C-alpha positions as semicolon CSV with decimal commas, in nm:
position;residue;x (nm);y (nm);z (nm)
1;M;0,000;0,000;0,000
2;Q;0,122;0,345;-0,084
3;A;-0,008;0,664;0,075
4;R;-0,018;0,961;-0,162
5;P;-0,084;1,302;-0,001
6;L;-0,303;1,518;-0,222
7;R;-0,292;1,890;-0,303
8;I;-0,508;1,985;-0,001
9;P;-0,320;1,906;0,321
10;G;-0,484;1,628;0,520
11;L;-0,637;1,443;0,224
12;V;-0,455;1,119;0,145
13;A;-0,516;0,866;-0,133
14;L;-0,430;0,507;-0,042
15;E;-0,322;0,289;-0,332
16;P;-0,313;-0,076;-0,227
17;A;-0,144;-0,363;-0,406
18;V;-0,409;-0,559;-0,594
19;H;-0,306;-0,921;-0,649
20;G;-0,502;-1,066;-0,938
21;D;-0,503;-1,366;-1,164
22;E;-0,755;-1,565;-1,369
23;R;-0,944;-1,655;-1,048
24;G;-1,004;-1,294;-0,942
25;F;-0,813;-1,073;-0,699
26;F;-0,707;-1,020;-0,340
27;V;-0,648;-0,678;-0,185
28;E;-0,588;-0,560;0,169
29;T;-0,830;-0,268;0,214
30;Y;-0,760;-0,168;0,573
31;R;-0,487;-0,208;0,831
32;H;-0,475;-0,023;1,163
33;E;-0,101;0,040;1,112
34;W;-0,191;0,278;0,827
35;H;-0,327;0,533;1,076
36;E;0,017;0,687;1,120
37;L;0,046;0,739;0,743
38;L;-0,296;0,904;0,743
39;G;-0,219;1,135;1,032
40;I;-0,473;0,968;1,261
41;G;-0,365;0,997;1,623
42;P;-0,353;0,704;1,864
43;E;-0,666;0,832;2,038
44;E;-0,871;0,806;1,716
45;R;-1,014;0,486;1,575
46;F;-1,271;0,382;1,321
47;V;-1,592;0,279;1,498
48;Q;-1,849;0,236;1,220
49;D;-1,858;0,093;0,867
50;N;-2,117;0,213;0,612
51;H;-2,222;0,077;0,272
52;S;-2,402;0,284;0,011
53;R;-2,535;0,158;-0,325
54;S;-2,627;0,411;-0,594
55;T;-2,694;0,425;-0,967
56;R;-2,527;0,631;-1,240
57;G;-2,557;1,006;-1,192
58;V;-2,640;0,996;-0,821
59;V;-2,464;1,267;-0,623
60;R;-2,447;1,209;-0,248
61;G;-2,327;1,495;-0,032
62;L;-2,168;1,721;0,051
63;H;-2,192;1,598;0,411
64;F;-1,997;1,664;0,731
65;Q;-2,052;1,643;1,105
66;I;-2,015;1,928;1,352
67;G;-1,898;1,890;1,712
68;S;-1,586;1,675;1,722
69;G;-1,631;1,594;1,353
70;V;-1,584;1,264;1,175
71;A;-1,293;1,137;0,967
72;K;-1,370;0,886;0,691
73;L;-1,182;0,626;0,489
74;V;-1,378;0,584;0,164
75;R;-1,348;0,326;-0,113
76;C;-1,561;0,200;-0,402
77;A;-1,598;-0,180;-0,391
78;R;-1,815;-0,201;-0,705
79;G;-1,824;0,037;-0,999
80;K;-1,669;0,384;-1,020
81;V;-1,728;0,716;-0,844
82;L;-1,573;1,059;-0,838
83;D;-1,514;1,114;-0,467
84;V;-1,495;1,478;-0,354
85;A;-1,378;1,653;-0,037
86;V;-1,415;2,025;0,040
87;D;-1,192;2,199;0,296
88;L;-1,406;2,361;0,568
89;R;-1,120;2,454;0,805
90;A;-1,121;2,826;0,883
91;G;-0,779;2,979;0,823
92;S;-0,669;2,701;0,590
93;P;-0,488;2,819;0,275
94;T;-0,719;2,582;0,084
95;Y;-1,043;2,682;0,261
96;A;-1,351;2,625;0,038
97;Q;-1,138;2,443;-0,221
98;W;-1,221;2,094;-0,335
99;E;-1,026;1,790;-0,444
100;A;-1,159;1,488;-0,631
101;V;-1,028;1,135;-0,671
102;E;-1,172;0,857;-0,885
103;L;-1,237;0,547;-0,678
104;D;-1,321;0,219;-0,849
105;D;-1,326;-0,158;-0,811
106;E;-1,016;-0,209;-1,026
107;G;-0,746;0,006;-0,865
108;M;-0,916;-0,020;-0,522
109;R;-0,780;0,324;-0,427
110;A;-0,926;0,471;-0,106
111;L;-0,951;0,831;0,010
112;F;-0,890;0,943;0,366
113;V;-1,107;1,245;0,449
114;P;-1,006;1,400;0,783
115;V;-1,221;1,600;1,022
116;G;-1,293;1,946;0,881
117;F;-1,396;1,843;0,530
118;A;-1,731;1,802;0,359
119;H;-1,754;1,479;0,161
120;G;-1,958;1,356;-0,134
121;F;-1,942;1,157;-0,454
122;C;-2,091;1,118;-0,801
123;V;-2,154;0,773;-0,949
124;L;-1,991;0,724;-1,290
125;S;-2,079;0,356;-1,348
126;D;-2,423;0,196;-1,388
127;I;-2,412;0,101;-1,020
128;A;-2,163;0,166;-0,742
129;D;-2,113;0,033;-0,392
130;V;-1,927;0,281;-0,173
131;L;-1,789;0,162;0,160
132;Y;-1,651;0,389;0,426
133;K;-1,520;0,370;0,777
134;Q;-1,573;0,659;1,013
135;T;-1,428;0,770;1,346
136;A;-1,761;0,847;1,515
137;Y;-2,105;0,690;1,514
138;Y;-2,367;0,843;1,289
139;D;-2,568;1,104;1,481
140;P;-2,840;1,293;1,295
141;E;-2,813;1,576;1,551
142;V;-2,466;1,673;1,423
143;E;-2,510;1,582;1,054
144;R;-2,482;1,883;0,824
145;G;-2,424;1,958;0,458
146;I;-2,338;2,221;0,204
147;A;-2,482;2,259;-0,144
148;W;-2,337;2,014;-0,395
149;D;-2,359;2,289;-0,657
150;D;-2,236;2,583;-0,447
151;P;-2,091;2,824;-0,708
152;D;-1,839;2,959;-0,455
153;V;-1,690;2,610;-0,420
154;G;-1,726;2,534;-0,791
155;I;-1,701;2,155;-0,803
156;E;-1,670;2,032;-1,159
157;W;-1,896;1,729;-1,154
158;P;-1,807;1,482;-1,432
159;L;-2,158;1,442;-1,576
160;P;-2,399;1,702;-1,719
161;V;-2,609;1,866;-1,446
162;A;-2,927;1,742;-1,619
163;D;-2,805;1,382;-1,563
164;L;-2,738;1,424;-1,190
165;I;-2,973;1,280;-0,929
166;V;-2,972;1,457;-0,593
167;S;-3,185;1,385;-0,285
168;D;-3,428;1,651;-0,162
169;R;-3,219;1,690;0,155
170;D;-2,897;1,748;-0,040
171;A;-3,072;1,980;-0,287
172;A;-3,186;2,198;0,006
173;A;-2,841;2,221;0,170
174;P;-2,711;2,576;0,226
175;R;-2,417;2,736;0,050
176;L;-2,091;2,735;0,244
177;A;-2,097;3,115;0,284
178;E;-2,433;3,089;0,464
179;I;-2,296;2,866;0,741
180;A;-1,924;2,950;0,750
181;D;-1,948;3,134;1,083
182;E;-2,110;2,829;1,246
183;L;-1,838;2,580;1,150
184;P;-1,620;2,452;1,436
185;F;-1,322;2,353;1,221
186;R;-0,991;2,539;1,238
187;W;-0,670;2,499;1,039
188;H;-0,374;2,375;1,245
189;P;-0,054;2,392;1,038
């Protein structure tokens, strides 16, 4: 496994060794020892696994959790998605900027999304299964979101807007500028 830091500090792509032959493949998708590479402290641990299935054009997100926040380790076990993270850390030189990584069932790349980022994805294949670990249990009281199409963030989704499928909840999410003063996340260089 190789850890590849991305342009926005804190985001890390994990590129595991995929061992394949005519029978199929084997890949190690998680190892606790990787926490040091990801910048996860010894006091943090993944406590919940989630599995999402979506069809082509579905956009999920952009979600985050207030309070202590939640870090995620995201991978696509079936199909292909464009996985996106937006920096919400006040004072960060990359505040309100986004980064995207293609995750699929061939390369088995994963994306580590630390606390202080909004997260979402767009399905590029006919169907996609997205799996992610997170460092806190889901709590609807602290779940928040920002608009997937916020023009100030300017995410370049890979499909035409007319082909995108967004939930009512995600479609009603506020723009980042509307909630920026309420965010608890701070940049720590």
